[in-house]
PDB file of C-alpha atoms and ligand atoms in Angstrom:
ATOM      1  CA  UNK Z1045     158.854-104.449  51.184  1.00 92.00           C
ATOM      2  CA  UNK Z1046     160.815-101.714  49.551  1.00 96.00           C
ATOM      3  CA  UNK Z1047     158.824-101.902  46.103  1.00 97.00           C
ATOM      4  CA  UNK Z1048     155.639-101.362  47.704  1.00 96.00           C
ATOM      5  CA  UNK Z1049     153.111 -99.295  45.542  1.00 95.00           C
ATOM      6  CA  UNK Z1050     155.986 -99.461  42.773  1.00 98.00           C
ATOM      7  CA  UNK Z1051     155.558-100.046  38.866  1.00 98.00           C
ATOM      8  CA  UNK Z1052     158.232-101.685  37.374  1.00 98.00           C
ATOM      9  CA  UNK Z1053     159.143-102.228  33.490  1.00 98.00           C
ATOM     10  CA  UNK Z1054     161.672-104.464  32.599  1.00 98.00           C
ATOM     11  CA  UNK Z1055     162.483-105.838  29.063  1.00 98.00           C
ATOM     12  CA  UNK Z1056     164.441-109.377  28.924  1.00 98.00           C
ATOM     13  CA  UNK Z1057     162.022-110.049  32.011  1.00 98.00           C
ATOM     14  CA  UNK Z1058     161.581-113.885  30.791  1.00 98.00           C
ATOM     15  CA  UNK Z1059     165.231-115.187  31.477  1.00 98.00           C
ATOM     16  CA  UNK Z1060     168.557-114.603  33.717  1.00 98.00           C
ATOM     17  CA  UNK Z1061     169.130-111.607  35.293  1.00 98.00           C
ATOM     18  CA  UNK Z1062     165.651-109.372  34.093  1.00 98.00           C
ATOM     19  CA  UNK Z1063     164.019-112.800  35.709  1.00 98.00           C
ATOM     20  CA  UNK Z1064     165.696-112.644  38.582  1.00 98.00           C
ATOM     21  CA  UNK Z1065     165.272-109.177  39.268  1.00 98.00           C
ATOM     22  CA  UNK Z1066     161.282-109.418  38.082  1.00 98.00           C
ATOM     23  CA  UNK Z1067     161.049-112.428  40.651  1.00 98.00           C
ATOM     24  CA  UNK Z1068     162.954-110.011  43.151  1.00 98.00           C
ATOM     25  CA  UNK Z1069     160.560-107.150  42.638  1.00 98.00           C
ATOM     26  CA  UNK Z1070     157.659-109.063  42.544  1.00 98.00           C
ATOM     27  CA  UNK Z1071     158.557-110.307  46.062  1.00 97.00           C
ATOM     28  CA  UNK Z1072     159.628-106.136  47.296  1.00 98.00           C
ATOM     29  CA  UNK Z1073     155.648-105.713  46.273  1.00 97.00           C
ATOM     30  CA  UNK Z1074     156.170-104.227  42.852  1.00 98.00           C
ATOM     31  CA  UNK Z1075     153.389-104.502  40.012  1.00 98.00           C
ATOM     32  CA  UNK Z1076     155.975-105.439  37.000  1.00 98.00           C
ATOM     33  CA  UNK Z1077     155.288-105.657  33.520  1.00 98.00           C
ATOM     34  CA  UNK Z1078     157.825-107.852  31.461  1.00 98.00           C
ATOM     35  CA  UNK Z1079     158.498-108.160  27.905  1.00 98.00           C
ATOM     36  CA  UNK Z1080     160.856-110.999  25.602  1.00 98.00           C
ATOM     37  CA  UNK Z1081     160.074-112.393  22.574  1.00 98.00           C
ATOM     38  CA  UNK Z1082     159.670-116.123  24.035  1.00 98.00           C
ATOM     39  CA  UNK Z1083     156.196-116.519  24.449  1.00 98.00           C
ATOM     40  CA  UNK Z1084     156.748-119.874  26.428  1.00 98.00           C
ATOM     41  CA  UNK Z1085     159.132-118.467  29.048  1.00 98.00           C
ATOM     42  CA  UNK Z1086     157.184-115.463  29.316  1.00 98.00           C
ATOM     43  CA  UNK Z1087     154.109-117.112  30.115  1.00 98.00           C
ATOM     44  CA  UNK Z1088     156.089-119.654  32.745  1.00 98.00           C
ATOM     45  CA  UNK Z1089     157.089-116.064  34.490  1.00 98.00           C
ATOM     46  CA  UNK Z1090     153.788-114.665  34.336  1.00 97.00           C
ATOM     47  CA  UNK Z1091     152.236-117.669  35.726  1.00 97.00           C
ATOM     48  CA  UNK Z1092     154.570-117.778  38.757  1.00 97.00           C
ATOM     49  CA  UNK Z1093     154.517-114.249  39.286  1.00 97.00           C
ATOM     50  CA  UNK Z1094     150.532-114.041  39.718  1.00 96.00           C
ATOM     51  CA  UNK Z1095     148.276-110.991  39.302  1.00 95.00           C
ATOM     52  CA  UNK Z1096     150.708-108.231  40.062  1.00 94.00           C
ATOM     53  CA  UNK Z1097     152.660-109.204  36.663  1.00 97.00           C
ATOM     54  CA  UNK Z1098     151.863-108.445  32.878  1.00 98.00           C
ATOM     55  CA  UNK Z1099     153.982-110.464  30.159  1.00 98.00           C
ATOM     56  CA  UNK Z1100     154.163-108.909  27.160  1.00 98.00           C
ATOM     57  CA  UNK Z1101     155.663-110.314  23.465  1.00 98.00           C
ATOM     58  CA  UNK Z1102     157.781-107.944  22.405  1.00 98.00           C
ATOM     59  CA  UNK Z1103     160.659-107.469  20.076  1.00 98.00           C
ATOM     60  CA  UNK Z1104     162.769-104.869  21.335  1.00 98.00           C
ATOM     61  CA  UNK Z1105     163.896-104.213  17.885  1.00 98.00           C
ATOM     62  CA  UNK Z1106     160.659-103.237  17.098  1.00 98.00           C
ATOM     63  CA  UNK Z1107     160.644 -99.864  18.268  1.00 98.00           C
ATOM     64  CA  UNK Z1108     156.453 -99.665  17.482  1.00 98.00           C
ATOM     65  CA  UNK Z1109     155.663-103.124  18.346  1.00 98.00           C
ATOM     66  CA  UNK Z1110     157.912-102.536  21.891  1.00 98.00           C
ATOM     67  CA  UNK Z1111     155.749 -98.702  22.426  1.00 98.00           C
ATOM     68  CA  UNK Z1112     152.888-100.441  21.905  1.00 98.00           C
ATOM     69  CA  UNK Z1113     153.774-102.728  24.665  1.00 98.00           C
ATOM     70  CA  UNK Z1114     154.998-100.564  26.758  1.00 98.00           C
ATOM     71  CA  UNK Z1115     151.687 -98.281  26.206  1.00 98.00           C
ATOM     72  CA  UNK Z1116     149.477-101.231  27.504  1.00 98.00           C
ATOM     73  CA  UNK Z1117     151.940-102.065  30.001  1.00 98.00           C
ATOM     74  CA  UNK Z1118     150.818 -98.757  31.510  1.00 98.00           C
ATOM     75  CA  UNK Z1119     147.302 -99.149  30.924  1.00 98.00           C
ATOM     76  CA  UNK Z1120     147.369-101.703  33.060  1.00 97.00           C
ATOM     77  CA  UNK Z1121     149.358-101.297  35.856  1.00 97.00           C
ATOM     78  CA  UNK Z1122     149.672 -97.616  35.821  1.00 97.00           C
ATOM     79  CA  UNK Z1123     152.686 -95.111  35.826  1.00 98.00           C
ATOM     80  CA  UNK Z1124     156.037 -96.457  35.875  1.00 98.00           C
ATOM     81  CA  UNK Z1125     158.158 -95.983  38.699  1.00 98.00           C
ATOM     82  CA  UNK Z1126     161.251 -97.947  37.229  1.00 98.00           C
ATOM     83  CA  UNK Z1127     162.299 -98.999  33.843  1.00 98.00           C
ATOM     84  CA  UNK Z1128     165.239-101.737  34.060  1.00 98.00           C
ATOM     85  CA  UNK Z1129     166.490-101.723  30.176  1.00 98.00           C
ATOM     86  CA  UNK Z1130     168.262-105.370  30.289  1.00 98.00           C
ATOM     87  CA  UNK Z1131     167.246-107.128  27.124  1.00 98.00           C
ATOM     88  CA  UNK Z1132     170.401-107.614  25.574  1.00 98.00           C
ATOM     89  CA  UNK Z1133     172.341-110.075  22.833  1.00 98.00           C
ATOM     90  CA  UNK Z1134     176.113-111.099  23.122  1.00 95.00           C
ATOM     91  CA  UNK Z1135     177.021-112.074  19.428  1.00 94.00           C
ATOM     92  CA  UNK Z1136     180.295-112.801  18.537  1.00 95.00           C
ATOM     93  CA  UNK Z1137     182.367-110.191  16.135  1.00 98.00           C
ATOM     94  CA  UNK Z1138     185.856-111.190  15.492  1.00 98.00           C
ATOM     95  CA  UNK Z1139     188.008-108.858  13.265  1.00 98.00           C
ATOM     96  CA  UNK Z1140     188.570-110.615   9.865  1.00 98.00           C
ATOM     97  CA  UNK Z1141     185.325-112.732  10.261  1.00 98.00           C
ATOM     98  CA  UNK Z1142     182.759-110.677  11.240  1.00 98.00           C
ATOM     99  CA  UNK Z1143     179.213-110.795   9.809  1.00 98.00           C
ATOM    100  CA  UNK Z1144     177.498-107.211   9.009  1.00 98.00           C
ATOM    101  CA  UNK Z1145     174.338-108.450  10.167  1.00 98.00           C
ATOM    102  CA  UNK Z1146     175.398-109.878  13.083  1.00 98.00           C
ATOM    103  CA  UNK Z1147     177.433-106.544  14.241  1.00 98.00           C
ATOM    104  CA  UNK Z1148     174.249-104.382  13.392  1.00 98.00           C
ATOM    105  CA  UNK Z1149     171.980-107.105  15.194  1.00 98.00           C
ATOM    106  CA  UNK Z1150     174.314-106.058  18.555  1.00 98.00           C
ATOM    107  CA  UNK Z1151     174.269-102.496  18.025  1.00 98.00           C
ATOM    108  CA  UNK Z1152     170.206-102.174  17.014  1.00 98.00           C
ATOM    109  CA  UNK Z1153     169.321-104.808  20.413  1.00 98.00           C
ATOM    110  CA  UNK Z1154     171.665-103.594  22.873  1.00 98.00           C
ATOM    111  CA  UNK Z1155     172.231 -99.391  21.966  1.00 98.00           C
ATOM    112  CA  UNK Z1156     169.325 -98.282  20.024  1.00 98.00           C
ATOM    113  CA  UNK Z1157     166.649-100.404  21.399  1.00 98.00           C
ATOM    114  CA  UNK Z1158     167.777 -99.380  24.958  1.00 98.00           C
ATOM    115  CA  UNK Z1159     167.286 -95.835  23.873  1.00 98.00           C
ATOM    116  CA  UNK Z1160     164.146 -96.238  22.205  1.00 98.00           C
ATOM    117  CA  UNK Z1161     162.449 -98.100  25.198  1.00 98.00           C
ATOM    118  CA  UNK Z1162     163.292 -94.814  27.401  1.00 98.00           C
ATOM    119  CA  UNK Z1163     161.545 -93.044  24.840  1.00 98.00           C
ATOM    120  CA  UNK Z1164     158.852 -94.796  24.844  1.00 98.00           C
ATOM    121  CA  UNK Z1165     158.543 -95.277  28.272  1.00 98.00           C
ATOM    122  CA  UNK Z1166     158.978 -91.302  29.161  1.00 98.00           C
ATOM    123  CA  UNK Z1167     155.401 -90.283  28.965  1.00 98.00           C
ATOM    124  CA  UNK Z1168     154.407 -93.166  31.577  1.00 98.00           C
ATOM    125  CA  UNK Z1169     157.238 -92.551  33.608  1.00 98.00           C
ATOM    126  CA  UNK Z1170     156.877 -90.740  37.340  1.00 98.00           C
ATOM    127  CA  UNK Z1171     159.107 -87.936  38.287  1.00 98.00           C
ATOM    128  CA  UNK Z1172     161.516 -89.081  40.308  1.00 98.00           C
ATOM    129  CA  UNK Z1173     161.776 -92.967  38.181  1.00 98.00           C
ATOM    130  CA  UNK Z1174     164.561 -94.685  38.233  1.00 98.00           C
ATOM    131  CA  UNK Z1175     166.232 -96.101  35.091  1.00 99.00           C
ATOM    132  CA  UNK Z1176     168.505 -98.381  35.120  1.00 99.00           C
ATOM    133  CA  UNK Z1177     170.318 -99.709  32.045  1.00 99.00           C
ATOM    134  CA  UNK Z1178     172.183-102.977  31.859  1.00 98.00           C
ATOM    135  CA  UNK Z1179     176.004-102.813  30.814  1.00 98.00           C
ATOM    136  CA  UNK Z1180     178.961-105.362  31.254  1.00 98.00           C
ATOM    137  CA  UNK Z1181     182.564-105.759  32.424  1.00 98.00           C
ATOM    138  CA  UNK Z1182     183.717-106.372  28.374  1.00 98.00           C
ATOM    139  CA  UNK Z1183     182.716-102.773  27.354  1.00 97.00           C
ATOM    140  CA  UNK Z1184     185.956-101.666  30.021  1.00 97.00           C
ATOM    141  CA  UNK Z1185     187.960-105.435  29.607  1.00 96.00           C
ATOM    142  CA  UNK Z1186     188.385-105.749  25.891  1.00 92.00           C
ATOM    143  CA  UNK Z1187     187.627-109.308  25.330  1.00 94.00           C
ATOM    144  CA  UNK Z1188     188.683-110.824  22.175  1.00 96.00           C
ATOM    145  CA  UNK Z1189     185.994-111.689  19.451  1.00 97.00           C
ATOM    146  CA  UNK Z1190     183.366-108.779  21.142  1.00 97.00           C
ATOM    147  CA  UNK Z1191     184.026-105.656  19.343  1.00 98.00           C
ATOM    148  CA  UNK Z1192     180.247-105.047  18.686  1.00 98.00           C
ATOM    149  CA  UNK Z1193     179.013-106.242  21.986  1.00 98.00           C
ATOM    150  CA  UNK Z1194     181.894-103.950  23.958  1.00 98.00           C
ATOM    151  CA  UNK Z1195     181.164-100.930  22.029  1.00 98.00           C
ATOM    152  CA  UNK Z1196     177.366-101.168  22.746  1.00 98.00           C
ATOM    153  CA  UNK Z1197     178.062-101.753  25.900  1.00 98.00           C
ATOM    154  CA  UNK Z1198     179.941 -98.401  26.518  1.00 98.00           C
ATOM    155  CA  UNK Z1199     176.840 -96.752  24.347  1.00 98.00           C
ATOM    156  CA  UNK Z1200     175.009 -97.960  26.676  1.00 98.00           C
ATOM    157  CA  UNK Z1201     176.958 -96.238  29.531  1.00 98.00           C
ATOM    158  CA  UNK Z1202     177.505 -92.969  27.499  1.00 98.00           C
ATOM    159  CA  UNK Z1203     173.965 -92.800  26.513  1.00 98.00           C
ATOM    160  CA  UNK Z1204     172.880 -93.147  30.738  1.00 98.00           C
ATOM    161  CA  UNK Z1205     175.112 -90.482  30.910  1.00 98.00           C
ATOM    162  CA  UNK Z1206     173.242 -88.037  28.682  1.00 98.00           C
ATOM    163  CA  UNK Z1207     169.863 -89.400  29.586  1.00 98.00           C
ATOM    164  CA  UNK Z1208     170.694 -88.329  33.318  1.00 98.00           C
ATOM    165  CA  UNK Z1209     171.314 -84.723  31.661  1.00 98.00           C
ATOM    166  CA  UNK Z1210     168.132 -84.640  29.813  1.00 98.00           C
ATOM    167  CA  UNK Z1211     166.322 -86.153  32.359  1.00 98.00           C
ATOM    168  CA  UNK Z1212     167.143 -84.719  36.148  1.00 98.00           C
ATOM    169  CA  UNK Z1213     165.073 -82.106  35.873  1.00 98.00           C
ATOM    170  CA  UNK Z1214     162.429 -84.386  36.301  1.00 98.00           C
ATOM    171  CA  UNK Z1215     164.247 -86.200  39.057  1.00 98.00           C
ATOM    172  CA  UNK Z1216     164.692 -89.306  36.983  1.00 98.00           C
ATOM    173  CA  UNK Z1217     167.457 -91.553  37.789  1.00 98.00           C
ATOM    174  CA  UNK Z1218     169.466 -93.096  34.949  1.00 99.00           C
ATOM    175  CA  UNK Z1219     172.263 -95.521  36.137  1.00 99.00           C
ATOM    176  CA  UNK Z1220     174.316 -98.358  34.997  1.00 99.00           C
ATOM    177  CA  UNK Z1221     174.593-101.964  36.383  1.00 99.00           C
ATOM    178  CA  UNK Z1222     177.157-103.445  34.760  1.00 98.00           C
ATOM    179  CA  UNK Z1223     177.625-107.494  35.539  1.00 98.00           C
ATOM    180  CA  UNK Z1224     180.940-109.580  34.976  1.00 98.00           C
ATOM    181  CA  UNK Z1225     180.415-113.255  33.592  1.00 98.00           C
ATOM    182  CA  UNK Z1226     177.679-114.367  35.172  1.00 98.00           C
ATOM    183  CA  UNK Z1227     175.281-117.652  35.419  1.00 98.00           C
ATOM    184  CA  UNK Z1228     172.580-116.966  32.369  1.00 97.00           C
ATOM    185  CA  UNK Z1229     171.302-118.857  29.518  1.00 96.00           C
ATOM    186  CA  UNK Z1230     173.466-116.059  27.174  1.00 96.00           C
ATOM    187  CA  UNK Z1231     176.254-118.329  27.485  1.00 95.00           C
ATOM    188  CA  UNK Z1232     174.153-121.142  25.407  1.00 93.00           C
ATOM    189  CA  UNK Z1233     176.011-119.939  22.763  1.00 90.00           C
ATOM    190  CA  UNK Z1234     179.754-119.946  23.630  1.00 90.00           C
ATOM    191  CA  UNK Z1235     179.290-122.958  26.210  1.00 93.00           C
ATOM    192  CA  UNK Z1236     176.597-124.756  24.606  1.00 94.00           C
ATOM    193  CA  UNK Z1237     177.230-128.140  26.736  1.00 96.00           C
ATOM    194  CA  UNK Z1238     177.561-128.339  30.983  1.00 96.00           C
ATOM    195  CA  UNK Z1239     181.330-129.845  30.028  1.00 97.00           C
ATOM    196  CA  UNK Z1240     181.570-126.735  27.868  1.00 97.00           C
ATOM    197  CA  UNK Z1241     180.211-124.454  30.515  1.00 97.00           C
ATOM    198  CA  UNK Z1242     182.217-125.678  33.399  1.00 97.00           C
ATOM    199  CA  UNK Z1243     185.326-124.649  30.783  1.00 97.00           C
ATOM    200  CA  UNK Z1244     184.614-121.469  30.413  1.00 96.00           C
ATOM    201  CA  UNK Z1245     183.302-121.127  34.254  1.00 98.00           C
ATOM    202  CA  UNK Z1246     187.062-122.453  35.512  1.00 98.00           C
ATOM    203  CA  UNK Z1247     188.881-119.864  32.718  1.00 97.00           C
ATOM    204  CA  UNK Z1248     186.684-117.397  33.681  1.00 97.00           C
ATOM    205  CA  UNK Z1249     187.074-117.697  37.493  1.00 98.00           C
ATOM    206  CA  UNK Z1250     190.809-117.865  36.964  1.00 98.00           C
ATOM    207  CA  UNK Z1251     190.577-113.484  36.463  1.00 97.00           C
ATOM    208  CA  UNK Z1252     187.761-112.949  38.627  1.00 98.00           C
ATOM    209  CA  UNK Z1253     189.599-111.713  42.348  1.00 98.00           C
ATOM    210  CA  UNK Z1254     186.889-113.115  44.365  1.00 98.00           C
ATOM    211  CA  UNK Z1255     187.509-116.439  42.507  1.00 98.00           C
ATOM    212  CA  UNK Z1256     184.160-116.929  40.691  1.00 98.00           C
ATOM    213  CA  UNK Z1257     181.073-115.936  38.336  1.00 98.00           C
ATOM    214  CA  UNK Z1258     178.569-114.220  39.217  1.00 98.00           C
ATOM    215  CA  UNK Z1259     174.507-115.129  40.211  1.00 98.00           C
ATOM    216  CA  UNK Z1260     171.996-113.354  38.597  1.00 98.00           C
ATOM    217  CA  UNK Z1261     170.645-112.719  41.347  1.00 98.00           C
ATOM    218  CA  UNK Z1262     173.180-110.714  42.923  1.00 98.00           C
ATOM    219  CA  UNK Z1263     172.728-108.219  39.891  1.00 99.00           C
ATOM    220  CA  UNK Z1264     168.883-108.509  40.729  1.00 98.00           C
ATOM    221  CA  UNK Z1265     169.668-107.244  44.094  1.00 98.00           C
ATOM    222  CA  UNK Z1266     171.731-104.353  42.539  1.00 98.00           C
ATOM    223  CA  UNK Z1267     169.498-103.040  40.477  1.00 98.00           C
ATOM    224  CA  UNK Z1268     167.043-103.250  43.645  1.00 98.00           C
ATOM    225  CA  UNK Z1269     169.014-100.712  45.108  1.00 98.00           C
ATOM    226  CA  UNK Z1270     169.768 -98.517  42.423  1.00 98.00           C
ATOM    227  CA  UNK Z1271     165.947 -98.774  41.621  1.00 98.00           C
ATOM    228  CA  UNK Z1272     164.859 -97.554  45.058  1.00 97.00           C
ATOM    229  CA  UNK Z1273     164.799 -94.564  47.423  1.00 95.00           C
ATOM    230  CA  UNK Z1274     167.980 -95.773  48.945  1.00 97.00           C
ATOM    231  CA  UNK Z1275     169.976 -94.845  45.765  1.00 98.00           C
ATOM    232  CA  UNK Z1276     168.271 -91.270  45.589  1.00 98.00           C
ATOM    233  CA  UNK Z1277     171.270 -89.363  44.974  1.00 98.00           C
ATOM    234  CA  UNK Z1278     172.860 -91.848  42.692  1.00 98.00           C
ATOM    235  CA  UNK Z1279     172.741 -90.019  39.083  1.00 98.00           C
ATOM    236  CA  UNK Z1280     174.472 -91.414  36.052  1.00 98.00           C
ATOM    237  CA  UNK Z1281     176.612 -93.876  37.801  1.00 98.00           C
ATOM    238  CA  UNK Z1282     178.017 -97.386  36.585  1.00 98.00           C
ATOM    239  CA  UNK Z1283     177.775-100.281  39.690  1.00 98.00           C
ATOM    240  CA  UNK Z1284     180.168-102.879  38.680  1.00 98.00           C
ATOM    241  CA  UNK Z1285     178.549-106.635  39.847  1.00 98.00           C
ATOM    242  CA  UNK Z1286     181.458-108.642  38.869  1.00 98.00           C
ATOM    243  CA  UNK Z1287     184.009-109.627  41.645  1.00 98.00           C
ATOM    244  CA  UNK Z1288     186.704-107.333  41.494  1.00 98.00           C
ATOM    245  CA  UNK Z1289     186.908-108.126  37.743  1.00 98.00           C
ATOM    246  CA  UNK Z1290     187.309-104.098  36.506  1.00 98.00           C
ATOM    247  CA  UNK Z1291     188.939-102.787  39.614  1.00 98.00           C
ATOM    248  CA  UNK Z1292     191.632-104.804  40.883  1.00 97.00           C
ATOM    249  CA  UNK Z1293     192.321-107.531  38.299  1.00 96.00           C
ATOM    250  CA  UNK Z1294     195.649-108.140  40.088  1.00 96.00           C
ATOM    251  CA  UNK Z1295     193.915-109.256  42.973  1.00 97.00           C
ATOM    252  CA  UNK Z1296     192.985-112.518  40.402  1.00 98.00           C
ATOM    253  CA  UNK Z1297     193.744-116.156  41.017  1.00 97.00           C
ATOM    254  CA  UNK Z1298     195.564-116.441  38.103  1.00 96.00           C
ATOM    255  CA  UNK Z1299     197.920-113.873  39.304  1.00 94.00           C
ATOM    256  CA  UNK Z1300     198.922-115.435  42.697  1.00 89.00           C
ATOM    257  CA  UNK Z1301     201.888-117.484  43.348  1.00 74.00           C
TER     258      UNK Z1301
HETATM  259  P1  NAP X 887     169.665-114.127  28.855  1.00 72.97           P
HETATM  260  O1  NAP X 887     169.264-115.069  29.928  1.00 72.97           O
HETATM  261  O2  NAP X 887     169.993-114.639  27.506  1.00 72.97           O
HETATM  262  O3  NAP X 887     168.561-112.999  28.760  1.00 72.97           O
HETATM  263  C1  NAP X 887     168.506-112.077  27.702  1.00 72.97           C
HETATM  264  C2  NAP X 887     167.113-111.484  27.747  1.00 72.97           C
HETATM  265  O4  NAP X 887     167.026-110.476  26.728  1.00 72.97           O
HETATM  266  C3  NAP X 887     166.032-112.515  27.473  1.00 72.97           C
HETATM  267  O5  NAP X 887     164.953-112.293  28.332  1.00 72.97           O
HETATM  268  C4  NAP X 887     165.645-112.232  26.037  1.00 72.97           C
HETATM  269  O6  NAP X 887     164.290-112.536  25.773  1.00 72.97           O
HETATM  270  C5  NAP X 887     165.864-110.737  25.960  1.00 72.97           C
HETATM  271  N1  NAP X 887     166.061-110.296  24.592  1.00 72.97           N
HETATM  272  C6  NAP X 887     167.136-110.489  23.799  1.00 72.97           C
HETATM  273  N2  NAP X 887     166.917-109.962  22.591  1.00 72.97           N
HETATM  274  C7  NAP X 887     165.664-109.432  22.630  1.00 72.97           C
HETATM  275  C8  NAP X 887     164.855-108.753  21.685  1.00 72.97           C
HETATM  276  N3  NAP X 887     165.279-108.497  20.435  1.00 72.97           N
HETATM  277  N4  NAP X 887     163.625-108.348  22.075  1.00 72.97           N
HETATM  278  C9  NAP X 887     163.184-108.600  23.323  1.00 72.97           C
HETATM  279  N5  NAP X 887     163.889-109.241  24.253  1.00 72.97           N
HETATM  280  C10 NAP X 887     165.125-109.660  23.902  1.00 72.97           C
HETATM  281  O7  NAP X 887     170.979-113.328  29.310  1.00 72.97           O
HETATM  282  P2  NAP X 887     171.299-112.379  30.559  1.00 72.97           P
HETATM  283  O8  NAP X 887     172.681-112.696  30.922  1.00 72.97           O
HETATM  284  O9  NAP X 887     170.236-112.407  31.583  1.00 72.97           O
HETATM  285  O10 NAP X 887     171.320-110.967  29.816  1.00 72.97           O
HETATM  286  C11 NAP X 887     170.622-109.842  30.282  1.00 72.97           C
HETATM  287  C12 NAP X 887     171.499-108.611  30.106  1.00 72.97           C
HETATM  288  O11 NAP X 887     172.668-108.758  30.932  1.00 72.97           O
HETATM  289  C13 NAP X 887     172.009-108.375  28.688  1.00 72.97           C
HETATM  290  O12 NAP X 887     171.899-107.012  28.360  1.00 72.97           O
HETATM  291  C14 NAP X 887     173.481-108.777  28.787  1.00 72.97           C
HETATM  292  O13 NAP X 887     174.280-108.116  27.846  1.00 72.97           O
HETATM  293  C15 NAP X 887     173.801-108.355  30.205  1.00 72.97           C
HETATM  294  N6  NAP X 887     174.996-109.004  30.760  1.00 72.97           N
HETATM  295  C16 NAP X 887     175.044-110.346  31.011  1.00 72.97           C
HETATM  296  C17 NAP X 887     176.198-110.919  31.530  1.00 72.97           C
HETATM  297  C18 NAP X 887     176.305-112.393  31.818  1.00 72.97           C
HETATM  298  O14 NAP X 887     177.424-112.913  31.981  1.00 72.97           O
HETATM  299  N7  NAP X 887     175.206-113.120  31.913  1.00 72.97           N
HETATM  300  C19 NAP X 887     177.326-110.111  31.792  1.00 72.97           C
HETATM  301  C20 NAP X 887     177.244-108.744  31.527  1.00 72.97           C
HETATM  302  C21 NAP X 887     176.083-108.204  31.015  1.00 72.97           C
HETATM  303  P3  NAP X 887     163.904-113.787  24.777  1.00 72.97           P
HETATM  304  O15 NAP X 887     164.585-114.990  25.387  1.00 72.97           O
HETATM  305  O16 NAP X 887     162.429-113.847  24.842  1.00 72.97           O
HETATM  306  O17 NAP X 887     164.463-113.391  23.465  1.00 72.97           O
END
């Protein structure tokens, strides 16, 4: 068990990767409080999860309503020990037909949100927590149509950046994980049918080196180790989860003869 005694935060707990990693540290002996805004997926997690899990309705966008979570959260269960920052939105933002809200909706979920739940979270948080913010391949990649989503993506890894500043003189950990394309319902959107899905999963694969998407729970199993003692000299780093995607590109199918 290497959650043992731990508390555990994680927003976007109700679906794809914060799920996997909530069902991961639920099963490393973590007490984990989750928070979405689905209260029908949130109560299927809380239900499998048992008594060492608190779901929570929150809107991460709503900084109050998401403190006020977080608050009970630690009424609850206690002092935080981790805070995984995943809850996250991939709309689309193409230059010449890009909606305003849409862009802002990106920026206000995935930057300022982040930053507000470490806020919030600070006062409940142990010295020597680990945070650990969620990123992606696209804020390095520059895929077309994401101009929002990539630029709060490197926010996000900028901001981890400061945060570990601010932060290590408490001994708090602030890392990235950043995943390539992988297996979640956030691809409803884009590949809304399995025949649209296995498209995108075969075009996809195609620049991927090791051939293939990613699980959410090998993310989950990431952020396990950037979340525990065994990453305790890790400060302000970005883990890439995505195959090779960032690194060696080259190395893709698409590129061999
Ligand atoms: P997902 O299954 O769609 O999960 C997104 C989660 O974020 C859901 O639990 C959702 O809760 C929550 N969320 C979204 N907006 C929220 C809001 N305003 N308030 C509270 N919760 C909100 O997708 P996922 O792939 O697991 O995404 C998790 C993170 O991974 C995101 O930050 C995403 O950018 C990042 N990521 C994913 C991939 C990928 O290919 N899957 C790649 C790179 C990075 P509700 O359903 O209750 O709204």
């Amino acid at each position: 068990m290497r959650l043992a005694n731990k508390t555990a935060l994680i927003t976007g707990g109700n679906s794809g990767i914060g799920l996997a990693t909530a069902r991961l540290f639920v099963a490393e002996g973590a007490r984990v409080a989750i928070t979405g805004r689905n209260r029908e997926t949130l109560d299927a997690a809380a239900k499998e999860f048992g008594p060492r899990a608190l779901a929570l309705v929150a809107d991460v966008t709503d900084i109050a309503a998401t403190e006020a979570a977080i608050n009970q959260a630690a009424e609850k269960l206690g002092k935080f020990d981790i805070v995984f920052a995943n809850a996250g939105i991939a709309g689309r933002t193409p230059a010449g037909s890009a909606s305003p809200v849409v862009f802002e909706q990106v920026l206000q979920t995935n930057v300022t949100a982040v930053f507000f739940t470490v806020q919030s979270a600070l006062p409940h948080l142990r010295d020597g927590a680990s945070i650990i913010f969620n990123g992606s391949v696209i804020s390095q990649l520059g895929n077309p149509g994401y101009a929002a989503y990539a630029a709060s993506k490197a926010g996000v890894r900028a901001m981890a950046r400061v945060l570990a500043s601010e932060l290590s003189p408490r001994r708090i950990r602030v890392n990235v994980v950043s995943p390539g394309a992988s297996r979640t319902p956030i691809w409803n959107g884009a590949a809304p049918t399995p025949d649209a899905f296995a498209a995108f999963e075969k075009r996809a694969s195609s620049v991927i080196p090791l051939g293939r998407i990613g699980e959410p729970e090998e993310v989950a199993k990431t952020v396990l180790f950037l979340a525990s003692d065994d990453a305790s000299n890790i400060q302000g780093a970005e883990l890439f989860v995505d195959g090779g995607a960032t690194a060696s590109p080259a190395g893709a199918p698409i590129f061999r003869g």
